[in-house]
Amino acid sequence: MENFSQWYHNILEEASIIDSRYPIKGMSVWLPKGFKLRKHIIEPLKKLLDKDHEEVLFPLLVPEDELAKEGIHVKGFEDEVYWVTHGGQKELNKKLAIRPTSETAMYPMFSLWVRSHIDLPMKFYQVVNTFRYETKHTRPLIRVREITTFKEAHTVHATKEGADEQVKEAIKIYKEFFDTLAIPYLLSKRPIWDKFPGADYTMAFDTLMPDGKTLQIGTVHNLGQTFAKTFDITYETAESTHDYVYQTCYGLSDRVIASVIGIHGDEKGLRLPPQIAPNQVTIIPIIFKKGGEEVLNKCEEIKSSLESSNIRTSMDNRDIRPGKKFYEWELNGSPIRIELGPRDLENNKAVIVRRDNLEKIEIDLESDYVSKIEEIFQEISENMKNQVWEKMNDSIISTESLNNVNELIKDEKVVSFTWCGDEECGKVIEEITEIDILGTQSEDSDYCKDIDGSKCVHCGKEGKYTALMAKTY
Ligand SMILES: Nc1ncnc2c1ncn2[C@@H]1O[C@H](COS(=O)(=O)NC(=O)[C@@H](N)CS)[C@@H](O)[C@H]1O
Ligand SMILES: [Mg+2]
Ligand SMILES: [Zn+2]
């Protein structure tokens, strides 16, 4: 783990998650095992969104004039957009952008769809691939040029309060989702120079990767009425006047998969939280010459009783030595392995091994071992969550002066400090330290320091916020 980057690249290959040898930089192939992991990660997210969002699917291509309509937005993406210029041999009379994100694909249609206040609020999402010509160092799942798992939600509201409320809703959804993945997170309001192009403000979730760098794993943007005015999205109010709508959008990507792999993995391989593990239980029959038949039958019985409780179970009855099977089980990160040999059979017992802490537990096959296993899943989730939250919280150090920021960062810390909130001061802080300001903490954040009467760490003016800074991906 000393060299996280090397470890990360190795595990993507050894655990057959993706094949990054695809001949376009920043684009990789989802291999079967990785594809299943991705599927089981997307599933709980869609379940949360499906409570009150409608899933849609918009075209991949956006006409150039639509993309360009919102000046600040297009400015923010002009260096990242891929273009389609030809249809076969013919040059297109209008260039088509390949969506880097879908505001400019969706909002001309929202303008047609929104008529009256009774149409509102509208809440849509789609899980699509988007394309960004990233010029910084690309890295599989973390900084890619084809974002294969881009979940983008876009909502439309009659009032400012509606949009503000939706931002809080989106934050709740993301917290619940990241808790399912047992991923720790910091929530910051991004500095204005780092908000989403065209947004009023951006709330961002960052997680801490094992190398001490933070990774932005999700963002929630309050778009105010900016895009509504640009794309003429108006509605008839109850008093038959017309008003522009208020909007939000919130997105996450392949990075959440990268964080599950990177944060929970260890030297032996993947370590997956039970809720999203493609394979939750791996049964390994220990077969000797005699008694092999009965062992296999018992294992089949255990497998079907687990599967009838919707526990995703596999059995490794290949004719290879158990050690190799244990090695592969550790690499693939399935939360529980069950070993059963002829002796266990006689005593009607089996041995469970937890992947999260390698603890061995003996179960009585006469008992209700299925509920026992479901309880163990809960314990594993709690254990994994507590472990990583503790590790992240231990990495957050507050400072009263910028002088020691760099050694704290070298020590893989996230630094909290008192800030006046002024843009030029913030930019100087980033320049001096060459470290990014993640943003400000809300009053109710656990990381909020007691700032009344305190001074800004740099300019000495009245301290208004607790801010965090870290080395970022
Ligand atoms: N090149 C990239 N590779 C992987 N993930 C990325 C990349 N660029 C952005 N992301 C992820 O995508 C999330 C949403 O992107 S964004 O630009 O912040 N926001 C939007 O595009 C808005 N339309 C919300 S959907 C980011 O928080 C980040 O986690
Ligand atoms: Mg970017
Ligand atoms: Zn200041």
Short mmCIF file of C-alpha atoms and ligand atoms in Angstrom, two decimals:
data_model
loop_
_atom_site.label_atom_id
_atom_site.label_comp_id
_atom_site.label_asym_id
_atom_site.label_seq_id
_atom_site.Cartn_x
_atom_site.Cartn_y
_atom_site.Cartn_z
CA MET A 1 0.00 0.00 0.00
CA GLU A 2 3.02 2.31 0.21
CA ASN A 3 2.49 3.01 -3.47
CA PHE A 4 -1.27 3.36 -3.69
CA SER A 5 -1.22 4.26 -7.38
CA GLN A 6 0.64 1.06 -8.27
CA TRP A 7 -1.60 -1.00 -5.96
CA TYR A 8 -4.70 0.58 -7.56
CA HIS A 9 -3.61 -0.20 -11.11
CA ASN A 10 -2.63 -3.75 -10.14
CA ILE A 11 -5.93 -4.56 -8.48
CA LEU A 12 -7.98 -3.33 -11.45
CA GLU A 13 -6.09 -5.87 -13.54
CA GLU A 14 -5.70 -8.76 -11.05
CA ALA A 15 -9.36 -8.61 -10.00
CA SER A 16 -10.38 -8.32 -13.70
CA ILE A 17 -12.37 -5.12 -13.18
CA ILE A 18 -11.44 -3.28 -16.38
CA ASP A 19 -9.00 -3.65 -19.23
CA SER A 20 -7.34 -0.29 -19.80
CA ARG A 21 -5.42 -1.43 -22.87
CA TYR A 22 -8.23 -0.04 -25.07
CA PRO A 23 -6.49 2.01 -27.76
CA ILE A 24 -7.96 5.39 -26.73
CA LYS A 25 -6.42 7.27 -23.79
CA GLY A 26 -8.88 7.68 -20.91
CA MET A 27 -11.21 4.92 -22.13
CA SER A 28 -11.30 1.31 -20.83
CA VAL A 29 -13.35 -1.86 -21.19
CA TRP A 30 -15.60 -3.07 -18.34
CA LEU A 31 -14.71 -6.76 -17.88
CA PRO A 32 -17.40 -9.18 -16.63
CA LYS A 33 -16.39 -9.00 -12.92
CA GLY A 34 -16.09 -5.23 -13.00
CA PHE A 35 -19.35 -4.91 -14.87
CA LYS A 36 -21.15 -6.91 -12.16
CA LEU A 37 -19.63 -4.75 -9.41
CA ARG A 38 -20.71 -1.63 -11.32
CA LYS A 39 -24.24 -3.06 -11.69
CA HIS A 40 -24.56 -3.76 -7.97
CA ILE A 41 -23.32 -0.27 -7.14
CA ILE A 42 -25.72 1.47 -9.53
CA GLU A 43 -28.70 -0.53 -8.26
CA PRO A 44 -29.08 1.03 -4.75
CA LEU A 45 -28.49 4.49 -6.24
CA LYS A 46 -31.34 4.06 -8.74
CA LYS A 47 -33.57 2.70 -5.98
CA LEU A 48 -33.01 5.88 -3.97
CA LEU A 49 -33.67 8.12 -6.99
CA ASP A 50 -36.68 6.14 -8.20
CA LYS A 51 -38.55 7.17 -5.04
CA ASP A 52 -39.39 10.51 -6.60
CA HIS A 53 -37.41 10.94 -9.82
CA GLU A 54 -38.28 9.68 -13.31
CA GLU A 55 -35.53 7.95 -15.27
CA VAL A 56 -35.08 9.28 -18.81
CA LEU A 57 -32.61 8.92 -21.67
CA PHE A 58 -31.45 11.88 -23.76
CA PRO A 59 -29.41 11.83 -26.97
CA LEU A 60 -25.65 11.70 -26.78
CA LEU A 61 -25.18 14.57 -29.24
CA VAL A 62 -25.88 18.27 -28.61
CA PRO A 63 -26.13 20.88 -31.39
CA GLU A 64 -23.31 23.40 -31.18
CA ASP A 65 -25.64 26.40 -30.81
CA GLU A 66 -27.46 24.80 -27.86
CA LEU A 67 -24.19 23.99 -26.11
CA ALA A 68 -23.01 27.57 -26.65
CA LYS A 69 -26.19 29.27 -25.40
CA GLU A 70 -25.16 29.54 -21.74
CA GLY A 71 -21.92 31.58 -21.89
CA ILE A 72 -20.42 30.69 -18.54
CA HIS A 73 -21.34 27.02 -18.95
CA VAL A 74 -19.81 26.64 -22.38
CA LYS A 75 -16.72 28.56 -21.21
CA GLY A 76 -16.27 25.97 -18.47
CA PHE A 77 -16.45 23.08 -20.92
CA GLU A 78 -15.00 24.48 -24.15
CA ASP A 79 -11.65 22.76 -23.60
CA GLU A 80 -13.26 19.43 -22.74
CA VAL A 81 -15.89 18.90 -25.43
CA TYR A 82 -15.46 16.23 -28.12
CA TRP A 83 -17.07 17.16 -31.46
CA VAL A 84 -18.76 15.19 -34.25
CA THR A 85 -18.15 16.98 -37.55
CA HIS A 86 -19.02 14.43 -40.24
CA GLY A 87 -21.82 12.04 -41.12
CA GLY A 88 -20.12 9.46 -43.29
CA GLN A 89 -18.27 11.30 -46.07
CA LYS A 90 -20.34 14.45 -45.69
CA GLU A 91 -19.31 17.34 -43.49
CA LEU A 92 -22.17 18.30 -41.15
CA ASN A 93 -23.41 21.88 -41.62
CA LYS A 94 -23.68 22.12 -37.83
CA LYS A 95 -21.05 20.58 -35.50
CA LEU A 96 -22.47 18.29 -32.83
CA ALA A 97 -21.01 18.14 -29.31
CA ILE A 98 -20.71 14.80 -27.56
CA ARG A 99 -22.30 15.55 -24.17
CA PRO A 100 -19.78 16.35 -21.41
CA THR A 101 -22.91 16.65 -19.21
CA SER A 102 -26.50 17.07 -20.34
CA GLU A 103 -27.79 20.52 -19.29
CA THR A 104 -27.73 21.77 -22.87
CA ALA A 105 -29.31 18.56 -24.20
CA MET A 106 -32.11 18.59 -21.65
CA TYR A 107 -33.02 22.20 -21.07
CA PRO A 108 -34.29 23.05 -24.58
CA MET A 109 -36.70 20.12 -24.06
CA PHE A 110 -37.61 21.28 -20.52
CA SER A 111 -38.57 24.59 -22.13
CA LEU A 112 -41.10 22.68 -24.26
CA TRP A 113 -42.30 20.50 -21.36
CA VAL A 114 -42.80 23.07 -18.60
CA ARG A 115 -46.06 24.96 -19.04
CA SER A 116 -47.72 25.51 -15.68
CA HIS A 117 -46.92 25.39 -11.98
CA ILE A 118 -48.89 22.14 -11.79
CA ASP A 119 -46.16 20.55 -13.93
CA LEU A 120 -43.65 21.33 -11.16
CA PRO A 121 -41.52 20.08 -9.56
CA MET A 122 -39.99 17.87 -12.25
CA LYS A 123 -37.20 15.48 -11.21
CA PHE A 124 -35.38 13.45 -13.85
CA TYR A 125 -32.20 11.41 -13.91
CA GLN A 126 -30.24 9.32 -16.36
CA VAL A 127 -27.25 7.00 -16.05
CA VAL A 128 -25.26 7.47 -19.24
CA ASN A 129 -21.78 7.83 -20.62
CA THR A 130 -20.46 11.35 -21.01
CA PHE A 131 -17.21 12.48 -22.61
CA ARG A 132 -14.67 15.02 -21.39
CA TYR A 133 -11.36 15.59 -23.11
CA GLU A 134 -9.47 15.71 -19.81
CA THR A 135 -6.02 17.18 -20.31
CA LYS A 136 -4.78 16.42 -16.79
CA HIS A 137 -3.31 12.94 -16.18
CA THR A 138 -6.09 10.40 -16.83
CA ARG A 139 -6.53 7.47 -14.43
CA PRO A 140 -8.96 4.53 -14.78
CA LEU A 141 -12.36 5.21 -13.13
CA ILE A 142 -10.91 8.33 -11.44
CA ARG A 143 -10.20 10.75 -14.26
CA VAL A 144 -11.41 9.30 -17.56
CA ARG A 145 -12.32 10.73 -20.93
CA GLU A 146 -15.36 8.49 -21.32
CA ILE A 147 -17.26 8.69 -18.02
CA THR A 148 -19.12 5.41 -18.46
CA THR A 149 -21.26 5.63 -15.33
CA PHE A 150 -22.37 9.23 -15.18
CA LYS A 151 -25.53 9.54 -13.09
CA GLU A 152 -26.94 12.99 -13.67
CA ALA A 153 -30.16 14.25 -12.04
CA HIS A 154 -31.85 17.44 -13.17
CA THR A 155 -34.76 19.03 -11.31
CA VAL A 156 -37.11 21.95 -12.06
CA HIS A 157 -38.94 23.97 -9.39
CA ALA A 158 -41.43 26.84 -9.22
CA THR A 159 -39.63 28.63 -6.41
CA LYS A 160 -36.15 29.36 -5.09
CA GLU A 161 -37.12 27.55 -1.87
CA GLY A 162 -38.03 24.51 -3.97
CA ALA A 163 -34.57 24.40 -5.48
CA ASP A 164 -32.87 25.04 -2.11
CA GLU A 165 -34.92 22.20 -0.60
CA GLN A 166 -33.95 19.91 -3.48
CA VAL A 167 -30.26 20.57 -2.84
CA LYS A 168 -30.78 19.31 0.72
CA GLU A 169 -32.72 16.30 -0.63
CA ALA A 170 -29.92 15.47 -3.06
CA ILE A 171 -27.35 15.70 -0.26
CA LYS A 172 -29.44 13.27 1.80
CA ILE A 173 -29.69 10.84 -1.12
CA TYR A 174 -25.90 10.97 -1.63
CA LYS A 175 -25.19 10.44 2.08
CA GLU A 176 -27.46 7.41 2.13
CA PHE A 177 -25.83 6.07 -1.04
CA PHE A 178 -22.27 6.55 0.23
CA ASP A 179 -23.28 4.91 3.53
CA THR A 180 -24.42 1.87 1.52
CA LEU A 181 -20.94 1.76 -0.02
CA ALA A 182 -19.41 2.36 3.46
CA ILE A 183 -17.50 5.26 1.93
CA PRO A 184 -16.59 8.19 4.23
CA TYR A 185 -17.21 11.68 2.93
CA LEU A 186 -16.58 15.36 3.57
CA LEU A 187 -19.25 17.80 2.39
CA SER A 188 -18.08 21.27 1.45
CA LYS A 189 -19.49 24.28 -0.32
CA ARG A 190 -16.98 24.75 -3.17
CA PRO A 191 -15.27 28.15 -3.39
CA ILE A 192 -16.95 30.30 -6.05
CA TRP A 193 -13.96 29.90 -8.39
CA ASP A 194 -14.47 26.12 -8.31
CA LYS A 195 -18.25 25.83 -8.68
CA PHE A 196 -19.99 24.15 -11.63
CA PRO A 197 -19.98 26.45 -14.68
CA GLY A 198 -23.35 28.29 -14.67
CA ALA A 199 -24.33 27.28 -11.14
CA ASP A 200 -25.14 29.66 -8.26
CA TYR A 201 -23.24 27.35 -5.91
CA THR A 202 -21.87 23.82 -5.73
CA MET A 203 -21.98 21.43 -2.76
CA ALA A 204 -19.33 18.72 -3.18
CA PHE A 205 -18.70 15.35 -1.57
CA ASP A 206 -15.04 14.43 -1.25
CA THR A 207 -13.69 11.17 0.10
CA LEU A 208 -10.16 10.47 1.32
CA MET A 209 -8.21 7.90 -0.67
CA PRO A 210 -5.48 5.82 1.02
CA ASP A 211 -2.75 8.04 -0.44
CA GLY A 212 -4.05 11.03 1.49
CA LYS A 213 -5.53 12.71 -1.58
CA THR A 214 -9.23 13.63 -1.68
CA LEU A 215 -11.42 12.53 -4.57
CA GLN A 216 -14.56 14.46 -5.52
CA ILE A 217 -17.15 11.66 -5.63
CA GLY A 218 -20.31 13.68 -6.14
CA THR A 219 -21.61 17.20 -6.60
CA VAL A 220 -24.91 18.99 -6.09
CA HIS A 221 -25.44 22.27 -7.95
CA ASN A 222 -28.02 24.96 -7.32
CA LEU A 223 -28.54 26.46 -10.78
CA GLY A 224 -30.90 29.24 -9.67
CA GLN A 225 -32.65 30.73 -12.71
CA THR A 226 -29.58 31.10 -14.93
CA PHE A 227 -30.29 28.21 -17.29
CA ALA A 228 -34.04 28.96 -17.17
CA LYS A 229 -33.37 32.44 -18.53
CA THR A 230 -30.94 31.13 -21.15
CA PHE A 231 -33.24 28.34 -22.35
CA ASP A 232 -36.50 30.22 -21.68
CA ILE A 233 -37.96 27.67 -19.24
CA THR A 234 -41.00 29.52 -17.85
CA TYR A 235 -44.25 28.41 -16.19
CA GLU A 236 -47.67 29.96 -15.65
CA THR A 237 -48.11 30.70 -11.94
CA ALA A 238 -51.37 30.14 -10.04
CA GLU A 239 -52.01 33.88 -10.56
CA SER A 240 -51.64 33.39 -14.36
CA THR A 241 -48.43 35.38 -14.50
CA HIS A 242 -45.25 33.84 -15.99
CA ASP A 243 -42.02 33.20 -14.14
CA TYR A 244 -38.72 31.51 -14.84
CA VAL A 245 -38.19 28.17 -13.07
CA TYR A 246 -35.45 27.39 -10.52
CA GLN A 247 -33.23 24.35 -11.16
CA THR A 248 -30.74 21.98 -9.57
CA CYS A 249 -28.61 19.18 -10.95
CA TYR A 250 -26.47 16.62 -9.15
CA GLY A 251 -24.07 14.07 -10.48
CA LEU A 252 -21.70 11.27 -9.65
CA SER A 253 -19.61 8.94 -11.75
CA ASP A 254 -17.27 5.95 -12.06
CA ARG A 255 -15.34 7.58 -9.20
CA VAL A 256 -17.70 6.05 -6.65
CA ILE A 257 -16.60 2.62 -7.95
CA ALA A 258 -12.96 3.71 -7.72
CA SER A 259 -13.52 4.73 -4.09
CA VAL A 260 -15.09 1.38 -3.12
CA ILE A 261 -12.09 -0.41 -4.67
CA GLY A 262 -9.46 1.99 -3.37
CA ILE A 263 -10.71 2.64 0.15
CA HIS A 264 -11.82 -0.88 1.14
CA GLY A 265 -9.17 -2.86 -0.76
CA ASP A 266 -6.10 -4.33 0.94
CA GLU A 267 -2.95 -6.22 -0.04
CA LYS A 268 -4.99 -9.36 -0.68
CA GLY A 269 -7.41 -7.66 -3.05
CA LEU A 270 -10.94 -6.28 -3.05
CA ARG A 271 -12.91 -6.07 0.22
CA LEU A 272 -16.56 -5.43 -0.68
CA PRO A 273 -19.38 -4.17 1.58
CA PRO A 274 -22.05 -6.94 1.62
CA GLN A 275 -24.85 -4.81 0.19
CA ILE A 276 -23.08 -4.22 -3.12
CA ALA A 277 -20.91 -7.35 -3.41
CA PRO A 278 -21.81 -9.21 -6.62
CA ASN A 279 -20.99 -12.42 -4.76
CA GLN A 280 -21.93 -12.23 -1.06
CA VAL A 281 -21.04 -15.78 -0.01
CA THR A 282 -18.49 -18.13 -1.54
CA ILE A 283 -18.82 -21.78 -0.50
CA ILE A 284 -15.60 -23.77 -0.62
CA PRO A 285 -16.02 -27.53 -0.22
CA ILE A 286 -12.91 -29.18 1.23
CA ILE A 287 -12.88 -32.43 -0.65
CA PHE A 288 -10.79 -35.50 0.20
CA LYS A 289 -10.99 -38.89 -1.49
CA LYS A 290 -13.68 -40.30 0.77
CA GLY A 291 -16.76 -38.38 1.86
CA GLY A 292 -16.48 -35.98 -1.09
CA GLU A 293 -19.98 -36.74 -2.30
CA GLU A 294 -21.68 -35.90 1.04
CA VAL A 295 -19.66 -32.70 1.39
CA LEU A 296 -20.72 -31.53 -2.06
CA ASN A 297 -24.39 -32.36 -1.42
CA LYS A 298 -24.32 -30.44 1.87
CA CYS A 299 -22.68 -27.48 0.14
CA GLU A 300 -25.37 -27.52 -2.56
CA GLU A 301 -28.00 -27.53 0.20
CA ILE A 302 -26.38 -24.57 1.96
CA LYS A 303 -26.13 -22.71 -1.36
CA SER A 304 -29.82 -23.15 -2.19
CA SER A 305 -30.97 -22.14 1.30
CA LEU A 306 -28.86 -18.97 1.06
CA GLU A 307 -30.11 -18.23 -2.45
CA SER A 308 -33.73 -18.70 -1.38
CA SER A 309 -33.05 -15.78 0.97
CA ASN A 310 -31.74 -13.72 -1.95
CA ILE A 311 -28.15 -14.01 -0.81
CA ARG A 312 -25.89 -13.98 -3.86
CA THR A 313 -23.93 -17.22 -3.42
CA SER A 314 -21.35 -19.11 -5.46
CA MET A 315 -19.62 -22.44 -4.93
CA ASP A 316 -16.05 -23.08 -5.92
CA ASN A 317 -15.92 -26.82 -6.51
CA ARG A 318 -13.07 -26.77 -9.00
CA ASP A 319 -10.69 -29.65 -8.58
CA ILE A 320 -7.82 -27.47 -7.34
CA ARG A 321 -6.23 -27.21 -3.90
CA PRO A 322 -8.17 -25.15 -1.31
CA GLY A 323 -5.32 -22.67 -0.86
CA LYS A 324 -5.76 -21.44 -4.42
CA LYS A 325 -9.50 -21.07 -3.83
CA PHE A 326 -8.88 -19.05 -0.65
CA TYR A 327 -6.45 -16.82 -2.54
CA GLU A 328 -9.03 -16.09 -5.24
CA TRP A 329 -11.78 -15.53 -2.67
CA GLU A 330 -9.54 -12.94 -0.97
CA LEU A 331 -8.77 -11.29 -4.31
CA ASN A 332 -12.43 -11.03 -5.36
CA GLY A 333 -13.48 -9.57 -2.02
CA SER A 334 -16.64 -11.59 -1.41
CA PRO A 335 -17.67 -10.68 2.19
CA ILE A 336 -18.04 -14.24 3.51
CA ARG A 337 -16.52 -17.62 2.66
CA ILE A 338 -17.94 -20.88 4.02
CA GLU A 339 -15.61 -23.88 4.33
CA LEU A 340 -17.03 -27.35 4.70
CA GLY A 341 -15.00 -30.58 5.01
CA PRO A 342 -15.92 -34.18 5.95
CA ARG A 343 -15.16 -33.59 9.67
CA ASP A 344 -17.34 -30.49 9.76
CA LEU A 345 -20.06 -32.55 8.14
CA GLU A 346 -19.90 -35.13 10.93
CA ASN A 347 -20.25 -32.44 13.59
CA ASN A 348 -22.87 -30.66 11.45
CA LYS A 349 -20.75 -27.53 11.53
CA ALA A 350 -19.20 -25.23 8.97
CA VAL A 351 -16.56 -22.52 9.24
CA ILE A 352 -17.30 -18.97 8.11
CA VAL A 353 -14.45 -16.57 7.34
CA ARG A 354 -15.13 -12.83 7.12
CA ARG A 355 -13.23 -11.02 4.37
CA ASP A 356 -13.27 -7.69 6.22
CA ASN A 357 -11.26 -8.85 9.26
CA LEU A 358 -10.51 -12.52 8.37
CA GLU A 359 -12.27 -13.58 11.60
CA LYS A 360 -13.33 -17.26 11.65
CA ILE A 361 -16.80 -18.13 12.99
CA GLU A 362 -18.14 -21.62 13.44
CA ILE A 363 -21.82 -22.12 12.50
CA ASP A 364 -24.12 -24.96 13.44
CA LEU A 365 -25.78 -26.27 10.31
CA GLU A 366 -28.80 -27.35 12.37
CA SER A 367 -29.39 -23.71 13.38
CA ASP A 368 -30.87 -20.90 11.33
CA TYR A 369 -27.49 -20.09 9.81
CA VAL A 370 -29.07 -17.94 7.09
CA SER A 371 -30.18 -15.29 9.58
CA LYS A 372 -26.84 -15.67 11.34
CA ILE A 373 -25.13 -14.83 8.05
CA GLU A 374 -27.45 -11.87 7.50
CA GLU A 375 -26.48 -10.59 10.97
CA ILE A 376 -22.82 -11.03 10.09
CA PHE A 377 -23.39 -8.95 6.95
CA GLN A 378 -24.65 -6.14 9.20
CA GLU A 379 -21.58 -6.44 11.42
CA ILE A 380 -19.29 -6.39 8.39
CA SER A 381 -20.95 -3.23 7.01
CA GLU A 382 -20.74 -1.48 10.39
CA ASN A 383 -17.14 -2.57 10.88
CA MET A 384 -16.05 -1.40 7.41
CA LYS A 385 -17.86 1.93 7.79
CA ASN A 386 -16.44 2.61 11.27
CA GLN A 387 -12.94 1.72 10.15
CA VAL A 388 -12.84 4.12 7.21
CA TRP A 389 -14.66 6.98 8.98
CA GLU A 390 -12.22 6.74 11.87
CA LYS A 391 -9.28 6.72 9.45
CA MET A 392 -10.60 9.80 7.64
CA ASN A 393 -11.45 11.70 10.83
CA ASP A 394 -7.99 10.96 12.22
CA SER A 395 -6.58 12.53 9.04
CA ILE A 396 -8.27 15.89 9.54
CA ILE A 397 -6.01 18.32 11.38
CA SER A 398 -6.71 21.97 12.07
CA THR A 399 -4.04 24.62 11.73
CA GLU A 400 -3.70 28.24 12.91
CA SER A 401 -1.01 29.10 10.38
CA LEU A 402 -0.27 28.29 6.74
CA ASN A 403 3.39 27.61 7.50
CA ASN A 404 2.88 24.02 8.53
CA VAL A 405 0.24 23.19 5.89
CA ASN A 406 2.71 21.53 3.53
CA GLU A 407 4.17 19.16 6.08
CA LEU A 408 0.65 18.28 7.23
CA ILE A 409 -0.32 17.56 3.62
CA LYS A 410 2.87 15.51 3.16
CA ASP A 411 1.67 13.59 6.19
CA GLU A 412 -1.50 12.84 4.17
CA LYS A 413 -3.69 15.09 6.22
CA VAL A 414 -6.74 17.19 5.34
CA VAL A 415 -6.22 20.61 6.88
CA SER A 416 -9.01 22.67 8.44
CA PHE A 417 -8.54 26.39 8.98
CA THR A 418 -10.43 29.62 9.64
CA TRP A 419 -11.08 31.63 6.50
CA CYS A 420 -12.54 35.09 5.79
CA GLY A 421 -14.19 33.69 2.63
CA ASP A 422 -12.85 36.39 0.28
CA GLU A 423 -11.98 35.16 -3.20
CA GLU A 424 -8.64 36.94 -3.58
CA CYS A 425 -7.53 35.80 -0.13
CA GLY A 426 -8.56 32.21 -0.93
CA LYS A 427 -6.67 32.26 -4.21
CA VAL A 428 -3.53 33.52 -2.45
CA ILE A 429 -3.87 30.69 0.11
CA GLU A 430 -3.99 28.18 -2.78
CA GLU A 431 -1.02 29.85 -4.45
CA ILE A 432 1.16 29.93 -1.32
CA THR A 433 0.40 26.34 -0.32
CA GLU A 434 -0.16 24.89 -3.84
CA ILE A 435 -3.00 22.98 -2.18
CA ASP A 436 -6.71 23.15 -3.12
CA ILE A 437 -9.32 24.66 -0.86
CA LEU A 438 -12.13 22.06 -0.84
CA GLY A 439 -14.56 24.68 0.44
CA THR A 440 -16.39 25.81 3.55
CA GLN A 441 -18.13 23.75 6.23
CA SER A 442 -21.71 24.44 7.23
CA GLU A 443 -22.35 25.37 10.88
CA ASP A 444 -23.74 21.94 11.72
CA SER A 445 -20.71 20.11 10.30
CA ASP A 446 -18.66 17.99 12.72
CA TYR A 447 -15.54 19.63 11.31
CA CYS A 448 -16.72 23.15 12.08
CA LYS A 449 -14.35 24.90 14.46
CA ASP A 450 -15.47 27.51 16.96
CA ILE A 451 -14.66 30.58 14.88
CA ASP A 452 -16.31 33.53 16.57
CA GLY A 453 -13.65 36.13 17.30
CA SER A 454 -11.05 34.19 15.34
CA LYS A 455 -9.07 35.57 12.42
CA CYS A 456 -8.58 34.41 8.85
CA VAL A 457 -5.50 32.17 8.72
CA HIS A 458 -3.99 34.27 5.92
CA CYS A 459 -5.21 37.86 5.80
CA GLY A 460 -6.08 38.29 9.47
CA LYS A 461 -9.55 39.66 8.71
CA GLU A 462 -12.55 38.42 10.69
CA GLY A 463 -12.84 34.65 10.32
CA LYS A 464 -16.21 33.74 8.84
CA TYR A 465 -15.90 30.04 7.93
CA THR A 466 -14.17 26.79 8.75
CA ALA A 467 -12.64 25.67 5.44
CA LEU A 468 -10.85 22.45 4.45
CA MET A 469 -7.88 22.07 2.16
CA ALA A 470 -6.28 18.92 0.79
CA LYS A 471 -4.23 17.47 -2.01
CA THR A 472 -6.84 16.36 -4.55
CA TYR A 473 -7.12 14.05 -7.52
N1 LIG B 1 -13.17 13.09 -15.98
C1 LIG B 1 -13.90 12.53 -15.01
N2 LIG B 1 -13.77 11.22 -14.71
C2 LIG B 1 -14.53 10.66 -13.74
N3 LIG B 1 -15.45 11.32 -13.01
C3 LIG B 1 -15.60 12.63 -13.28
C4 LIG B 1 -14.86 13.30 -14.28
N4 LIG B 1 -15.26 14.61 -14.30
C5 LIG B 1 -16.21 14.73 -13.37
N5 LIG B 1 -16.42 13.56 -12.74
C6 LIG B 1 -17.38 13.28 -11.68
O1 LIG B 1 -18.68 13.68 -12.14
C7 LIG B 1 -19.31 14.44 -11.11
C8 LIG B 1 -20.31 15.40 -11.75
O2 LIG B 1 -19.61 16.24 -12.64
S1 LIG B 1 -19.78 17.79 -12.43
O3 LIG B 1 -19.13 18.41 -13.56
O4 LIG B 1 -19.27 18.11 -11.14
N6 LIG B 1 -21.33 18.09 -12.42
C9 LIG B 1 -22.10 17.96 -13.51
O5 LIG B 1 -21.68 17.56 -14.56
C10 LIG B 1 -23.54 18.40 -13.32
N7 LIG B 1 -24.23 18.29 -14.58
C11 LIG B 1 -24.22 17.54 -12.30
S2 LIG B 1 -24.74 16.11 -13.03
C12 LIG B 1 -18.17 15.10 -10.38
O6 LIG B 1 -18.54 15.41 -9.04
C13 LIG B 1 -17.09 14.04 -10.40
O7 LIG B 1 -17.26 13.16 -9.31
MG MG B 2 -13.31 18.34 -15.01
ZN ZN B 3 -8.62 35.99 4.47
#
